[in-house]
PDB file of C-alpha atoms in Angstrom:
ATOM      1  CA  UNK A   1       2.940  18.223  -9.087  1.00  0.00           C
ATOM      2  CA  UNK A   2       0.309  15.843 -10.291  1.00  0.00           C
ATOM      3  CA  UNK A   3      -3.316  16.796  -9.829  1.00  0.00           C
ATOM      4  CA  UNK A   4      -6.279  14.592  -9.085  1.00  0.00           C
ATOM      5  CA  UNK A   5      -9.720  16.106  -9.458  1.00  0.00           C
ATOM      6  CA  UNK A   6     -12.655  14.500  -7.671  1.00  0.00           C
ATOM      7  CA  UNK A   7     -16.299  15.320  -8.238  1.00  0.00           C
ATOM      8  CA  UNK A   8     -18.688  16.003  -6.623  1.00  0.00           C
ATOM      9  CA  UNK A   9     -17.260  17.425  -3.419  1.00  0.00           C
ATOM     10  CA  UNK A  10     -20.438  16.647  -1.555  1.00  0.00           C
ATOM     11  CA  UNK A  11     -23.697  14.871  -2.290  1.00  0.00           C
ATOM     12  CA  UNK A  12     -26.886  14.134  -0.401  1.00  0.00           C
ATOM     13  CA  UNK A  13     -29.007  11.261  -1.641  1.00  0.00           C
ATOM     14  CA  UNK A  14     -32.025   9.300  -0.566  1.00  0.00           C
ATOM     15  CA  UNK A  15     -31.675   5.824   0.832  1.00  0.00           C
ATOM     16  CA  UNK A  16     -31.859   3.213  -1.912  1.00  0.00           C
ATOM     17  CA  UNK A  17     -30.507   5.405  -4.684  1.00  0.00           C
ATOM     18  CA  UNK A  18     -27.101   5.194  -6.348  1.00  0.00           C
ATOM     19  CA  UNK A  19     -24.369   7.796  -6.380  1.00  0.00           C
ATOM     20  CA  UNK A  20     -21.438   8.071  -8.783  1.00  0.00           C
ATOM     21  CA  UNK A  21     -18.163   9.726  -7.794  1.00  0.00           C
ATOM     22  CA  UNK A  22     -15.588  10.639 -10.423  1.00  0.00           C
ATOM     23  CA  UNK A  23     -11.858  10.835 -10.033  1.00  0.00           C
ATOM     24  CA  UNK A  24      -9.748  12.311 -12.807  1.00  0.00           C
ATOM     25  CA  UNK A  25      -6.000  12.564 -13.165  1.00  0.00           C
ATOM     26  CA  UNK A  26      -5.486  15.904 -14.855  1.00  0.00           C
ATOM     27  CA  UNK A  27      -1.841  15.881 -15.826  1.00  0.00           C
ATOM     28  CA  UNK A  28      -0.707  12.290 -15.640  1.00  0.00           C
ATOM     29  CA  UNK A  29      -1.885   8.913 -16.791  1.00  0.00           C
ATOM     30  CA  UNK A  30      -2.926   6.524 -14.066  1.00  0.00           C
ATOM     31  CA  UNK A  31      -3.150   2.818 -14.670  1.00  0.00           C
ATOM     32  CA  UNK A  32      -3.978   2.494 -10.996  1.00  0.00           C
ATOM     33  CA  UNK A  33      -6.108   4.611  -8.696  1.00  0.00           C
ATOM     34  CA  UNK A  34      -7.070   3.986  -5.089  1.00  0.00           C
ATOM     35  CA  UNK A  35     -10.379   4.563  -3.358  1.00  0.00           C
ATOM     36  CA  UNK A  36     -10.515   5.262   0.362  1.00  0.00           C
ATOM     37  CA  UNK A  37     -13.311   5.774   2.839  1.00  0.00           C
ATOM     38  CA  UNK A  38     -13.029   7.787   6.022  1.00  0.00           C
ATOM     39  CA  UNK A  39     -15.612   7.790   8.779  1.00  0.00           C
ATOM     40  CA  UNK A  40     -15.649  10.664  11.290  1.00  0.00           C
ATOM     41  CA  UNK A  41     -12.652  10.713  13.588  1.00  0.00           C
ATOM     42  CA  UNK A  42     -11.201   7.637  11.911  1.00  0.00           C
ATOM     43  CA  UNK A  43      -8.363   7.133   9.498  1.00  0.00           C
ATOM     44  CA  UNK A  44      -8.487   6.415   5.812  1.00  0.00           C
ATOM     45  CA  UNK A  45      -9.374   2.852   4.971  1.00  0.00           C
ATOM     46  CA  UNK A  46      -8.517   1.521   1.540  1.00  0.00           C
ATOM     47  CA  UNK A  47     -11.599   0.165  -0.162  1.00  0.00           C
ATOM     48  CA  UNK A  48     -10.272  -0.928  -3.510  1.00  0.00           C
ATOM     49  CA  UNK A  49      -7.631  -0.525  -6.155  1.00  0.00           C
ATOM     50  CA  UNK A  50      -8.930   0.577  -9.512  1.00  0.00           C
ATOM     51  CA  UNK A  51      -7.110  -0.925 -12.489  1.00  0.00           C
ATOM     52  CA  UNK A  52      -7.367   0.566 -15.967  1.00  0.00           C
ATOM     53  CA  UNK A  53      -8.872  -1.907 -18.367  1.00  0.00           C
ATOM     54  CA  UNK A  54      -9.437  -4.644 -15.838  1.00  0.00           C
ATOM     55  CA  UNK A  55     -11.412  -5.462 -12.720  1.00  0.00           C
ATOM     56  CA  UNK A  56     -10.855  -3.570  -9.518  1.00  0.00           C
ATOM     57  CA  UNK A  57      -9.212  -5.265  -6.578  1.00  0.00           C
ATOM     58  CA  UNK A  58     -11.298  -4.970  -3.436  1.00  0.00           C
ATOM     59  CA  UNK A  59     -10.057  -5.057   0.122  1.00  0.00           C
ATOM     60  CA  UNK A  60     -11.404  -7.663   2.487  1.00  0.00           C
ATOM     61  CA  UNK A  61     -14.849  -6.819   3.755  1.00  0.00           C
ATOM     62  CA  UNK A  62     -15.727  -4.390   0.959  1.00  0.00           C
ATOM     63  CA  UNK A  63     -18.766  -5.456  -1.056  1.00  0.00           C
ATOM     64  CA  UNK A  64     -17.822  -5.350  -4.720  1.00  0.00           C
ATOM     65  CA  UNK A  65     -21.454  -5.462  -5.826  1.00  0.00           C
ATOM     66  CA  UNK A  66     -22.266  -2.440  -3.721  1.00  0.00           C
ATOM     67  CA  UNK A  67     -19.242  -0.320  -4.539  1.00  0.00           C
ATOM     68  CA  UNK A  68     -18.835  -0.523  -8.291  1.00  0.00           C
ATOM     69  CA  UNK A  69     -15.543   0.723  -9.669  1.00  0.00           C
ATOM     70  CA  UNK A  70     -14.885   1.446 -13.309  1.00  0.00           C
ATOM     71  CA  UNK A  71     -11.541   2.562 -14.709  1.00  0.00           C
ATOM     72  CA  UNK A  72     -12.300   2.950 -18.382  1.00  0.00           C
ATOM     73  CA  UNK A  73      -9.426   5.243 -19.313  1.00  0.00           C
ATOM     74  CA  UNK A  74      -6.023   6.299 -18.074  1.00  0.00           C
ATOM     75  CA  UNK A  75      -7.463   9.511 -16.658  1.00  0.00           C
ATOM     76  CA  UNK A  76     -10.811   8.522 -15.167  1.00  0.00           C
ATOM     77  CA  UNK A  77     -11.899   6.185 -12.404  1.00  0.00           C
ATOM     78  CA  UNK A  78     -15.423   6.128 -11.003  1.00  0.00           C
ATOM     79  CA  UNK A  79     -16.914   4.746  -7.820  1.00  0.00           C
ATOM     80  CA  UNK A  80     -20.639   4.075  -7.747  1.00  0.00           C
ATOM     81  CA  UNK A  81     -22.287   3.461  -4.416  1.00  0.00           C
ATOM     82  CA  UNK A  82     -25.342   1.391  -5.280  1.00  0.00           C
ATOM     83  CA  UNK A  83     -28.483   1.214  -3.174  1.00  0.00           C
ATOM     84  CA  UNK A  84     -26.957   3.597  -0.681  1.00  0.00           C
ATOM     85  CA  UNK A  85     -27.970   3.425   2.967  1.00  0.00           C
ATOM     86  CA  UNK A  86     -27.313   5.806   5.851  1.00  0.00           C
ATOM     87  CA  UNK A  87     -24.398   3.659   7.036  1.00  0.00           C
ATOM     88  CA  UNK A  88     -22.672   4.412   3.719  1.00  0.00           C
ATOM     89  CA  UNK A  89     -22.492   8.072   4.685  1.00  0.00           C
ATOM     90  CA  UNK A  90     -18.796   8.859   4.762  1.00  0.00           C
ATOM     91  CA  UNK A  91     -15.959  10.813   3.194  1.00  0.00           C
ATOM     92  CA  UNK A  92     -14.754   9.081   0.041  1.00  0.00           C
ATOM     93  CA  UNK A  93     -11.329   9.978  -1.329  1.00  0.00           C
ATOM     94  CA  UNK A  94      -9.487   8.809  -4.411  1.00  0.00           C
ATOM     95  CA  UNK A  95      -5.785   8.985  -5.023  1.00  0.00           C
ATOM     96  CA  UNK A  96      -3.263   8.444  -7.735  1.00  0.00           C
ATOM     97  CA  UNK A  97      -0.605   5.866  -7.003  1.00  0.00           C
ATOM     98  CA  UNK A  98       2.473   6.130  -4.894  1.00  0.00           C
ATOM     99  CA  UNK A  99       4.922   5.674  -7.669  1.00  0.00           C
ATOM    100  CA  UNK A 100       7.585   3.130  -8.109  1.00  0.00           C
ATOM    101  CA  UNK A 101       9.831   6.157  -8.417  1.00  0.00           C
ATOM    102  CA  UNK A 102      11.037   7.635  -5.180  1.00  0.00           C
ATOM    103  CA  UNK A 103       9.557  10.866  -3.949  1.00  0.00           C
ATOM    104  CA  UNK A 104       6.422  10.318  -5.944  1.00  0.00           C
ATOM    105  CA  UNK A 105       3.666  11.146  -3.568  1.00  0.00           C
ATOM    106  CA  UNK A 106       0.154   9.840  -3.497  1.00  0.00           C
ATOM    107  CA  UNK A 107      -2.024  12.524  -5.001  1.00  0.00           C
ATOM    108  CA  UNK A 108      -5.393  12.798  -3.351  1.00  0.00           C
ATOM    109  CA  UNK A 109      -8.567  14.153  -4.822  1.00  0.00           C
ATOM    110  CA  UNK A 110     -10.541  16.710  -2.873  1.00  0.00           C
ATOM    111  CA  UNK A 111     -12.811  14.048  -1.413  1.00  0.00           C
ATOM    112  CA  UNK A 112     -16.562  13.537  -1.609  1.00  0.00           C
ATOM    113  CA  UNK A 113     -18.757  13.911   1.437  1.00  0.00           C
ATOM    114  CA  UNK A 114     -21.674  11.490   0.954  1.00  0.00           C
ATOM    115  CA  UNK A 115     -24.725  11.834   3.143  1.00  0.00           C
ATOM    116  CA  UNK A 116     -27.509   9.280   2.737  1.00  0.00           C
ATOM    117  CA  UNK A 117     -30.826  10.305   4.232  1.00  0.00           C
TER     118      UNK A 117
ATOM    119  CA  UNK B   1      -2.024  -5.812  15.953  1.00  0.00           C
ATOM    120  CA  UNK B   2      -2.631  -2.741  13.844  1.00  0.00           C
ATOM    121  CA  UNK B   3      -0.281  -2.324  10.909  1.00  0.00           C
ATOM    122  CA  UNK B   4       0.425   1.347  11.563  1.00  0.00           C
ATOM    123  CA  UNK B   5      -0.012   2.780  15.037  1.00  0.00           C
ATOM    124  CA  UNK B   6      -0.153   6.357  16.193  1.00  0.00           C
ATOM    125  CA  UNK B   7      -1.122   8.028  19.434  1.00  0.00           C
ATOM    126  CA  UNK B   8      -4.478   9.643  18.743  1.00  0.00           C
ATOM    127  CA  UNK B   9      -3.761  12.634  20.974  1.00  0.00           C
ATOM    128  CA  UNK B  10      -4.665  15.372  21.102  1.00  0.00           C
ATOM    129  CA  UNK B  11      -1.125  16.623  21.395  1.00  0.00           C
ATOM    130  CA  UNK B  12      -1.130  20.199  22.624  1.00  0.00           C
ATOM    131  CA  UNK B  13       1.912  22.416  22.245  1.00  0.00           C
ATOM    132  CA  UNK B  14       2.365  26.169  22.670  1.00  0.00           C
ATOM    133  CA  UNK B  15       3.093  28.319  19.672  1.00  0.00           C
ATOM    134  CA  UNK B  16       6.776  28.302  18.827  1.00  0.00           C
ATOM    135  CA  UNK B  17       7.464  24.952  20.472  1.00  0.00           C
ATOM    136  CA  UNK B  18       8.535  21.707  18.847  1.00  0.00           C
ATOM    137  CA  UNK B  19       5.791  19.172  18.176  1.00  0.00           C
ATOM    138  CA  UNK B  20       6.882  15.537  18.064  1.00  0.00           C
ATOM    139  CA  UNK B  21       4.654  12.985  16.373  1.00  0.00           C
ATOM    140  CA  UNK B  22       5.381   9.285  16.444  1.00  0.00           C
ATOM    141  CA  UNK B  23       4.398   6.239  14.435  1.00  0.00           C
ATOM    142  CA  UNK B  24       5.251   2.546  14.531  1.00  0.00           C
ATOM    143  CA  UNK B  25       4.595  -0.021  11.846  1.00  0.00           C
ATOM    144  CA  UNK B  26       4.495  -3.790  11.833  1.00  0.00           C
ATOM    145  CA  UNK B  27       5.537  -4.833   8.316  1.00  0.00           C
ATOM    146  CA  UNK B  28       9.306  -5.101   8.113  1.00  0.00           C
ATOM    147  CA  UNK B  29       9.305  -5.096   4.317  1.00  0.00           C
ATOM    148  CA  UNK B  30       7.862  -1.573   4.191  1.00  0.00           C
ATOM    149  CA  UNK B  31      10.003   0.703   2.056  1.00  0.00           C
ATOM    150  CA  UNK B  32       8.277   4.070   1.879  1.00  0.00           C
ATOM    151  CA  UNK B  33       6.974   6.225   4.683  1.00  0.00           C
ATOM    152  CA  UNK B  34       4.845   9.328   4.512  1.00  0.00           C
ATOM    153  CA  UNK B  35       3.440  11.979   6.775  1.00  0.00           C
ATOM    154  CA  UNK B  36       0.212  13.658   5.719  1.00  0.00           C
ATOM    155  CA  UNK B  37      -1.595  16.600   7.256  1.00  0.00           C
ATOM    156  CA  UNK B  38      -5.377  16.609   7.169  1.00  0.00           C
ATOM    157  CA  UNK B  39      -7.556  19.532   8.095  1.00  0.00           C
ATOM    158  CA  UNK B  40     -11.118  18.802   9.135  1.00  0.00           C
ATOM    159  CA  UNK B  41     -13.292  18.000   6.132  1.00  0.00           C
ATOM    160  CA  UNK B  42     -10.365  18.078   3.709  1.00  0.00           C
ATOM    161  CA  UNK B  43      -8.245  15.505   1.945  1.00  0.00           C
ATOM    162  CA  UNK B  44      -4.790  14.670   3.262  1.00  0.00           C
ATOM    163  CA  UNK B  45      -1.841  16.643   1.925  1.00  0.00           C
ATOM    164  CA  UNK B  46       1.688  15.308   1.864  1.00  0.00           C
ATOM    165  CA  UNK B  47       4.102  16.863   4.340  1.00  0.00           C
ATOM    166  CA  UNK B  48       7.112  14.571   4.156  1.00  0.00           C
ATOM    167  CA  UNK B  49       8.263  11.345   2.605  1.00  0.00           C
ATOM    168  CA  UNK B  50      11.224   9.310   3.818  1.00  0.00           C
ATOM    169  CA  UNK B  51      12.794   6.150   2.503  1.00  0.00           C
ATOM    170  CA  UNK B  52      16.149   5.734   4.259  1.00  0.00           C
ATOM    171  CA  UNK B  53      17.168   5.484   7.879  1.00  0.00           C
ATOM    172  CA  UNK B  54      18.028   8.775   9.483  1.00  0.00           C
ATOM    173  CA  UNK B  55      16.646  12.290   9.290  1.00  0.00           C
ATOM    174  CA  UNK B  56      15.178  14.242   6.434  1.00  0.00           C
ATOM    175  CA  UNK B  57      14.567  17.941   6.846  1.00  0.00           C
ATOM    176  CA  UNK B  58      12.284  20.228   4.872  1.00  0.00           C
ATOM    177  CA  UNK B  59      11.790  23.691   6.302  1.00  0.00           C
ATOM    178  CA  UNK B  60      10.243  23.409   9.738  1.00  0.00           C
ATOM    179  CA  UNK B  61       9.608  19.693   9.320  1.00  0.00           C
ATOM    180  CA  UNK B  62      11.985  16.821  10.037  1.00  0.00           C
ATOM    181  CA  UNK B  63      11.091  13.203   9.440  1.00  0.00           C
ATOM    182  CA  UNK B  64      13.056  10.502  11.211  1.00  0.00           C
ATOM    183  CA  UNK B  65      13.118   6.842  10.232  1.00  0.00           C
ATOM    184  CA  UNK B  66      14.501   3.864  12.124  1.00  0.00           C
ATOM    185  CA  UNK B  67      13.762   0.677  10.228  1.00  0.00           C
ATOM    186  CA  UNK B  68      15.354  -1.549  12.864  1.00  0.00           C
ATOM    187  CA  UNK B  69      12.897  -0.258  15.427  1.00  0.00           C
ATOM    188  CA  UNK B  70      10.101   0.079  12.844  1.00  0.00           C
ATOM    189  CA  UNK B  71       9.600   3.629  13.921  1.00  0.00           C
ATOM    190  CA  UNK B  72       9.045   6.875  12.058  1.00  0.00           C
ATOM    191  CA  UNK B  73       8.522  10.305  13.536  1.00  0.00           C
ATOM    192  CA  UNK B  74       7.781  13.865  12.478  1.00  0.00           C
ATOM    193  CA  UNK B  75       9.139  16.927  14.241  1.00  0.00           C
ATOM    194  CA  UNK B  76       7.582  20.313  13.637  1.00  0.00           C
ATOM    195  CA  UNK B  77       9.740  23.221  14.766  1.00  0.00           C
ATOM    196  CA  UNK B  78       8.380  26.654  15.624  1.00  0.00           C
ATOM    197  CA  UNK B  79       4.850  25.289  15.694  1.00  0.00           C
ATOM    198  CA  UNK B  80       2.158  27.648  14.463  1.00  0.00           C
ATOM    199  CA  UNK B  81      -1.586  27.661  15.109  1.00  0.00           C
ATOM    200  CA  UNK B  82      -2.025  26.866  11.418  1.00  0.00           C
ATOM    201  CA  UNK B  83      -0.242  23.558  12.051  1.00  0.00           C
ATOM    202  CA  UNK B  84      -3.230  22.438  14.118  1.00  0.00           C
ATOM    203  CA  UNK B  85      -4.583  19.441  12.223  1.00  0.00           C
ATOM    204  CA  UNK B  86      -4.595  15.675  12.214  1.00  0.00           C
ATOM    205  CA  UNK B  87      -1.308  14.135  11.126  1.00  0.00           C
ATOM    206  CA  UNK B  88      -1.482  10.789   9.396  1.00  0.00           C
ATOM    207  CA  UNK B  89       1.411   8.385   9.159  1.00  0.00           C
ATOM    208  CA  UNK B  90       1.287   6.182   6.067  1.00  0.00           C
ATOM    209  CA  UNK B  91       3.394   3.235   5.057  1.00  0.00           C
ATOM    210  CA  UNK B  92       3.770   1.679   1.641  1.00  0.00           C
ATOM    211  CA  UNK B  93       3.453  -2.031   2.113  1.00  0.00           C
ATOM    212  CA  UNK B  94       5.848  -2.752  -0.685  1.00  0.00           C
ATOM    213  CA  UNK B  95       3.284  -4.530  -2.811  1.00  0.00           C
ATOM    214  CA  UNK B  96       0.812  -2.954  -5.176  1.00  0.00           C
ATOM    215  CA  UNK B  97       1.853   0.512  -4.064  1.00  0.00           C
ATOM    216  CA  UNK B  98      -0.917   0.533  -1.467  1.00  0.00           C
ATOM    217  CA  UNK B  99      -0.671   2.912   1.439  1.00  0.00           C
ATOM    218  CA  UNK B 100      -1.661   1.823   4.941  1.00  0.00           C
ATOM    219  CA  UNK B 101      -2.609   4.703   7.194  1.00  0.00           C
ATOM    220  CA  UNK B 102      -2.408   5.103  10.919  1.00  0.00           C
ATOM    221  CA  UNK B 103      -5.385   6.477  12.809  1.00  0.00           C
ATOM    222  CA  UNK B 104      -3.785   9.907  12.985  1.00  0.00           C
ATOM    223  CA  UNK B 105      -2.625  12.206  15.760  1.00  0.00           C
ATOM    224  CA  UNK B 106      -4.532  15.390  16.473  1.00  0.00           C
ATOM    225  CA  UNK B 107      -2.157  18.313  16.994  1.00  0.00           C
ATOM    226  CA  UNK B 108      -3.290  21.519  18.655  1.00  0.00           C
ATOM    227  CA  UNK B 109      -0.979  24.505  18.677  1.00  0.00           C
ATOM    228  CA  UNK B 110      -2.077  27.114  21.182  1.00  0.00           C
ATOM    229  CA  UNK B 111      -1.273  30.762  20.627  1.00  0.00           C
TER     230      UNK B 111
END
């Protein structure tokens, strides 16, 4: 099956700094990737859809200037949390797309645990 | 109204029993339905996908879909302690291939 590699798996940063999270598709080309956020004991909430070669599509309520998404190639999407604050501490997960082809699952990265102190 | 609803649980079952997890969704145009298992601190992993009304079986897992009732369920037979996790129901909204997740049901299998 397809593999999505996410890095780093955890990061601790100081309030006000920026953090970059990488998501790579290792054995398939992804024109679309999805970024989710999960707070403790809550479900995954879609933050944005990353589109290769064009601007990301953000979900309602997600600050596009704070969560910068870049999808510069068919195998790499990045999420940068700018000027991070403690309330941004969460589990961030990327995924490859649910395909238009049946039985194509969404492939999740390992997730990144962000702690802002 | 939430788009995808699940009972948060926890659902406790004894080892060897059948665990039944339920999910309802609000968007009638939804075409694809998924069950994911998520262990604490880990990413979700796909357990089952289902696209047509009826049952789909894979080993100890059976997914059931009823589009008329907008209902999808997951049965786990011969439950094992290793099945203890949070089970997420996800629905493809039919546009943009975005998945909408339910809040998840915590399953505890007691040995």
